[in-house]
Amino acid sequence: MKKKATIADVAKLANVSTFTASRALQNKPNVAATTQQRVIEAAKSLNYTASKAAAALASGKTDRIALLLGDQLTGWSNGNLQDGVYDVLSPKGYDLLVYRAGNDDERKKYFANLPANRNADGLIASFTLNSEESNALTTMGMPIISVNSDSDTCCQGSVKIDDRQALKDVVGYLAGLGHKRFCFIDQENLLPDYEWSSDKRILGYQDAIAERHLTDCGIFVMPKNGERPARQIIARLLSMENPPTAICTLSDDCALATCTELIHNGISIPQQVSVIGFDSSNVSELTGISSVSQPLRKIGQIAAQKLLTLLNGQDLSEPHTLIPAPIVPRNTTGRAPLA
């Protein structure tokens, strides 16, 4: 079996020191372009593969960033967040380690194994951490950025939208279209021990209804899964003497299920009822559902850039960034029907 090439072999072939060869292959600064090209060609000819583990031992840096996600990895929200983080990290030579805390057991396991998880230079956390978890992360001595959470005690920076204000804006928008009777459709939380930023949307809805003296026809909870999950809720709404003319929902998925059930019952949207979702995901874009824009890819990019700034030993000019969440009117909202 042919002996595996070492960095010393690459350096010898390129006629440079091992230090220069290492820096050239890691795309470090202060290496001449011609020298770097010579080292790269030498490495290719020797079929040399750099070991990140060895580099980490030598430099104390892993060139890895950990991303801690709640819920499933493949959903629209987490998928766009990962893309945004990767957009920034990959060109800088960083690898992305994704940890899923998709249930209580996975969450407990991550924090129980935290010392072993110190195989990254920094962390981006995407849900609100409890005090015990925050304290555990603080002892790790790594920079941490939170996304759409209130975990400020252990984090040097954060990026989020104002979910509560966003729903107040939604109610104001619909009230401006003449709507006076509202309801809010929430979604079943299969992880009750988790605190999500989206939990605040219902509070914003309640704030706006009270402040504007509008009629709240009720707050309903839609099942997370199942066929026609909005069936029972829409049946209750249609049985009311004065049903709502405006339906606010927790997410685009909720809005789509709501619209589907209304149409199934012969209700015209938005002529009889206006429906609005949240996220402005591909669901709302493809179906024409009005929504609130939550630019999670951009949020991921900003979070990753903040982390890189900290890793470069620089202070954040804006530690905590609040991203606008504008309303995107489409086909499911319109003027209130005449009473």
Coordinates of C-alpha atoms in Angstrom, one line a residue:
M1 CA 0.0 0.0 0.0
K2 CA 1.3 3.4 -1.0
K3 CA 2.3 5.6 2.0
K4 CA -0.1 8.5 2.6
A5 CA 1.5 11.9 1.8
T6 CA 2.2 14.3 4.7
I7 CA 2.4 18.0 4.8
A8 CA 6.2 17.7 4.9
D9 CA 6.0 15.9 1.6
V10 CA 3.9 18.7 0.1
A11 CA 6.3 21.3 1.5
K12 CA 9.4 19.5 0.0
L13 CA 7.8 19.2 -3.4
A14 CA 6.7 22.8 -3.4
N15 CA 10.1 23.9 -2.1
V16 CA 8.6 25.8 0.9
S17 CA 8.6 25.3 4.7
T18 CA 5.9 23.1 6.3
F19 CA 4.6 26.2 8.0
T20 CA 4.1 28.0 4.7
A21 CA 2.6 24.9 3.1
S22 CA 0.1 24.6 5.9
R23 CA -0.9 28.3 5.7
A24 CA -1.3 28.0 1.9
L25 CA -3.6 25.0 2.1
Q26 CA -5.7 26.8 4.8
N27 CA -6.0 29.9 2.6
K28 CA -4.4 32.0 5.3
P29 CA -3.2 35.6 4.6
N30 CA 0.3 36.7 3.9
V31 CA 1.1 33.8 1.4
A32 CA 2.0 34.9 -2.1
A33 CA -0.5 33.8 -4.7
T34 CA 2.2 32.1 -6.8
T35 CA 3.5 30.2 -3.7
Q36 CA -0.1 29.1 -2.8
Q37 CA -0.7 27.8 -6.3
R38 CA 2.6 25.9 -6.2
V39 CA 1.6 24.3 -2.9
I40 CA -1.9 23.4 -4.1
E41 CA -0.4 21.8 -7.2
A42 CA 2.0 19.8 -5.1
A43 CA -0.8 18.7 -2.8
K44 CA -2.8 17.5 -5.8
S45 CA 0.0 15.6 -7.4
L46 CA 0.6 13.8 -4.1
N47 CA -3.1 13.3 -3.5
Y48 CA -2.6 14.9 -0.1
T49 CA -5.6 15.4 2.1
A50 CA -5.3 17.8 5.0
S51 CA -6.4 16.7 8.4
K52 CA -8.6 19.2 10.2
A53 CA -8.1 17.3 13.5
A54 CA -4.3 17.7 13.2
A55 CA -4.7 21.4 12.3
A56 CA -6.9 21.9 15.3
L57 CA -4.4 20.3 17.6
A58 CA -1.7 22.6 16.2
S59 CA -3.6 25.9 16.2
G60 CA -6.2 25.4 19.0
K61 CA -8.9 26.1 16.3
T62 CA -11.2 23.6 14.7
D63 CA -12.5 25.8 11.9
R64 CA -16.0 24.5 12.7
I65 CA -19.1 26.2 13.8
A66 CA -21.9 24.4 15.6
L67 CA -25.6 25.1 14.8
L68 CA -28.1 23.9 17.5
L69 CA -31.6 23.5 16.0
G70 CA -34.9 22.6 17.6
D71 CA -37.6 20.6 15.9
Q72 CA -36.9 18.8 12.5
L73 CA -33.9 19.6 10.3
T74 CA -35.8 19.6 7.0
G75 CA -38.5 22.2 7.7
W76 CA -38.6 25.5 5.8
S77 CA -37.4 27.5 8.8
N78 CA -34.4 25.4 9.8
G79 CA -33.5 24.7 6.2
N80 CA -33.3 28.4 5.3
L81 CA -31.5 29.2 8.5
Q82 CA -28.9 26.5 7.7
D83 CA -28.5 27.8 4.1
G84 CA -27.9 31.4 5.4
V85 CA -25.2 30.2 7.9
Y86 CA -23.5 28.1 5.3
D87 CA -23.5 31.0 2.8
V88 CA -21.2 32.9 5.1
L89 CA -19.1 30.1 6.6
S90 CA -18.2 28.1 3.6
P91 CA -16.2 30.8 1.7
K92 CA -14.3 31.4 4.9
G93 CA -13.2 27.7 5.1
Y94 CA -15.4 26.8 8.1
D95 CA -17.3 23.6 8.4
L96 CA -20.8 23.5 9.8
L97 CA -21.8 21.0 12.5
V98 CA -25.5 20.7 12.9
Y99 CA -27.0 19.4 16.1
R100 CA -30.7 18.5 16.4
A101 CA -32.5 19.0 19.6
G102 CA -35.7 17.7 18.1
N103 CA -37.2 16.4 21.3
D104 CA -36.5 16.5 25.1
D105 CA -34.2 13.5 25.0
E106 CA -32.1 14.9 22.2
R107 CA -31.9 18.3 24.0
K108 CA -30.9 16.7 27.3
K109 CA -28.3 14.5 25.6
Y110 CA -26.7 17.5 23.8
F111 CA -26.2 19.5 27.1
A112 CA -25.2 16.3 29.0
N113 CA -22.4 15.7 26.5
L114 CA -21.5 19.4 26.2
P115 CA -17.7 19.0 27.1
A116 CA -17.4 16.5 24.3
N117 CA -19.3 18.9 22.0
R118 CA -16.5 21.5 22.3
N119 CA -15.3 20.5 18.9
A120 CA -16.3 23.8 17.4
D121 CA -15.0 27.4 17.7
G122 CA -18.4 28.9 18.2
L123 CA -22.2 28.2 18.4
I124 CA -25.4 29.5 16.9
A125 CA -28.5 28.5 19.0
S126 CA -31.9 28.7 17.4
F127 CA -34.2 28.4 20.4
T128 CA -34.5 30.0 23.8
L129 CA -32.3 28.2 26.3
N130 CA -33.2 27.7 30.0
S131 CA -31.0 29.1 32.8
E132 CA -29.2 25.8 33.4
E133 CA -28.4 25.4 29.7
S134 CA -27.2 29.0 29.5
N135 CA -24.9 28.5 32.4
A136 CA -23.5 25.4 30.9
L137 CA -22.7 27.1 27.6
T138 CA -21.1 30.0 29.5
T139 CA -18.5 27.7 30.9
M140 CA -17.5 26.5 27.5
G141 CA -15.7 29.8 26.7
M142 CA -16.8 30.0 23.1
P143 CA -18.7 32.9 21.3
I144 CA -22.4 32.2 21.0
I145 CA -25.0 33.9 18.8
S146 CA -28.7 33.3 19.4
V147 CA -31.3 33.3 16.6
N148 CA -34.9 34.3 17.3
S149 CA -34.7 33.7 21.0
D150 CA -34.3 35.6 24.3
S151 CA -31.1 33.8 25.3
D152 CA -29.1 36.9 25.9
T153 CA -27.3 36.0 29.2
C154 CA -24.9 33.5 27.5
C155 CA -24.8 35.0 24.1
Q156 CA -22.5 37.8 22.8
G157 CA -24.9 38.6 20.0
S158 CA -28.4 37.9 18.6
V159 CA -30.5 38.2 15.5
K160 CA -34.3 38.1 15.6
I161 CA -37.5 39.5 14.4
D162 CA -40.2 41.0 16.7
D163 CA -42.9 38.4 16.5
R164 CA -45.2 40.3 18.9
Q165 CA -45.0 43.5 17.0
A166 CA -45.4 41.7 13.7
L167 CA -48.9 40.4 14.8
K168 CA -49.9 43.8 16.0
D169 CA -49.0 45.1 12.6
V170 CA -51.1 42.3 11.0
V171 CA -54.1 43.2 13.0
G172 CA -53.6 46.9 12.2
Y173 CA -53.3 46.1 8.5
L174 CA -56.6 44.1 8.5
A175 CA -58.3 46.7 10.6
G176 CA -57.3 49.2 8.0
L177 CA -59.2 47.1 5.4
G178 CA -62.3 47.5 7.5
H179 CA -62.2 44.2 9.5
K180 CA -63.6 44.3 13.0
R181 CA -64.2 40.6 13.9
F182 CA -61.0 38.5 14.2
C183 CA -59.8 35.1 15.3
F184 CA -56.3 33.6 15.8
I185 CA -55.4 30.0 14.8
D186 CA -52.5 28.6 16.7
Q187 CA -50.8 25.3 16.0
E188 CA -50.3 22.4 18.4
N189 CA -46.9 22.5 20.1
L190 CA -45.5 19.0 20.2
L191 CA -42.5 20.2 22.3
P192 CA -44.2 22.0 25.3
D193 CA -40.9 22.4 27.2
Y194 CA -39.4 24.5 24.4
E195 CA -39.8 28.3 24.2
W196 CA -40.1 29.6 20.7
S197 CA -40.1 33.1 19.4
S198 CA -43.4 32.3 17.6
D199 CA -45.1 31.9 21.0
K200 CA -45.2 35.7 21.1
R201 CA -47.4 36.1 18.0
I202 CA -50.5 35.3 20.0
L203 CA -49.6 38.0 22.5
G204 CA -49.2 40.5 19.7
Y205 CA -52.6 39.5 18.4
Q206 CA -54.2 40.0 21.8
D207 CA -52.5 43.3 22.3
A208 CA -53.8 44.7 19.0
I209 CA -57.3 43.4 19.5
A210 CA -57.5 45.1 22.9
E211 CA -55.8 48.4 21.9
R212 CA -58.1 48.8 18.8
H213 CA -61.3 47.7 20.6
L214 CA -61.9 45.0 18.0
T215 CA -63.9 41.8 18.5
D216 CA -62.0 38.6 19.3
C217 CA -64.0 35.6 18.0
G218 CA -61.6 33.2 19.7
I219 CA -58.2 31.6 19.7
F220 CA -58.0 28.1 18.4
V221 CA -55.4 25.4 18.2
M222 CA -54.9 23.4 15.1
P223 CA -53.4 19.9 15.2
K224 CA -49.9 19.6 13.9
N225 CA -50.6 16.6 11.7
G226 CA -53.5 14.8 10.2
E227 CA -55.8 15.1 7.2
R228 CA -57.7 18.5 7.0
P229 CA -56.4 19.7 10.4
A230 CA -58.6 22.9 10.2
R231 CA -61.8 21.0 9.8
Q232 CA -63.2 21.3 13.3
I233 CA -62.0 24.9 13.8
I234 CA -63.7 26.1 10.6
A235 CA -66.9 24.2 11.5
R236 CA -66.9 26.1 14.8
L237 CA -66.3 29.5 13.1
L238 CA -69.0 28.9 10.5
S239 CA -71.5 28.0 13.3
M240 CA -71.1 31.4 14.9
E241 CA -73.9 34.0 14.5
N242 CA -71.2 36.6 13.7
P243 CA -68.1 34.8 12.5
P244 CA -64.8 36.5 12.0
T245 CA -64.0 38.2 8.7
A246 CA -60.3 38.1 9.4
I247 CA -58.3 35.1 10.4
C248 CA -54.7 35.5 11.7
T249 CA -52.6 32.3 11.8
L250 CA -49.4 31.2 13.4
S251 CA -47.7 30.1 10.2
D252 CA -48.2 29.7 6.4
D253 CA -48.9 26.0 7.0
C254 CA -51.8 27.0 9.3
A255 CA -53.0 29.5 6.8
L256 CA -53.0 27.0 3.9
A257 CA -54.9 24.5 5.9
T258 CA -57.4 27.2 6.9
C259 CA -57.9 28.4 3.3
T260 CA -58.3 24.8 2.1
E261 CA -61.1 24.2 4.6
L262 CA -62.8 27.4 3.9
I263 CA -62.9 26.7 0.2
H264 CA -64.1 23.2 0.9
N265 CA -67.1 24.8 2.7
G266 CA -67.8 27.2 -0.2
I267 CA -66.4 30.3 1.5
S268 CA -64.8 32.9 -0.9
I269 CA -61.4 34.2 0.0
P270 CA -60.9 37.2 0.4
Q271 CA -64.4 38.3 -0.5
Q272 CA -66.0 36.7 2.6
V273 CA -63.0 36.1 4.8
S274 CA -59.4 37.3 4.8
V275 CA -56.6 34.9 5.9
I276 CA -53.0 35.7 6.6
G277 CA -50.1 33.5 7.5
F278 CA -46.6 34.0 8.8
D279 CA -43.1 33.4 7.4
S280 CA -43.8 34.2 3.7
S281 CA -42.4 30.7 3.0
N282 CA -42.5 28.9 -0.3
V283 CA -46.0 27.7 0.8
S284 CA -47.4 31.2 0.7
E285 CA -45.5 32.2 -2.4
L286 CA -46.8 29.2 -4.4
T287 CA -50.4 29.5 -3.2
G288 CA -50.7 33.3 -3.0
I289 CA -51.4 33.4 0.7
S290 CA -50.8 36.8 2.3
S291 CA -48.1 36.5 5.0
V292 CA -45.5 38.2 7.2
S293 CA -41.9 38.0 5.8
Q294 CA -39.4 36.3 8.1
P295 CA -36.1 36.3 6.1
L296 CA -34.5 33.3 7.8
R297 CA -31.8 32.9 5.3
K298 CA -30.7 36.5 5.8
I299 CA -31.0 36.0 9.6
G300 CA -28.6 33.0 9.3
Q301 CA -26.2 35.0 7.3
I302 CA -26.1 37.8 9.9
A303 CA -25.7 35.4 12.7
A304 CA -22.8 33.7 11.0
Q305 CA -21.1 37.0 10.2
K306 CA -21.4 38.1 13.9
L307 CA -19.8 34.9 15.0
L308 CA -16.9 35.3 12.6
T309 CA -16.4 38.8 13.8
L310 CA -16.1 37.6 17.4
L311 CA -13.7 34.7 16.3
N312 CA -11.5 37.3 14.7
G313 CA -11.2 39.0 18.0
Q314 CA -13.3 42.0 17.1
D315 CA -16.2 43.6 19.0
L316 CA -19.6 43.6 17.4
S317 CA -20.7 47.1 16.3
E318 CA -24.3 45.9 16.7
P319 CA -24.5 43.0 19.1
H320 CA -28.3 42.6 18.9
T321 CA -29.9 43.0 15.5
L322 CA -33.7 43.3 15.0
I323 CA -34.8 42.3 11.5
P324 CA -37.9 43.9 10.0
A325 CA -40.8 41.6 9.3
P326 CA -43.0 43.3 6.8
I327 CA -46.4 42.2 5.7
V328 CA -46.6 40.7 2.2
P329 CA -50.2 41.1 0.8
R330 CA -51.1 38.5 -1.7
N331 CA -54.5 37.0 -2.8
T332 CA -56.0 36.0 0.6
T333 CA -56.5 39.4 2.2
G334 CA -58.9 42.2 1.1
R335 CA -61.5 44.6 2.3
A336 CA -64.0 43.4 4.9
P337 CA -67.3 42.4 3.4
L338 CA -70.2 44.9 3.9
A339 CA -72.1 44.0 7.0

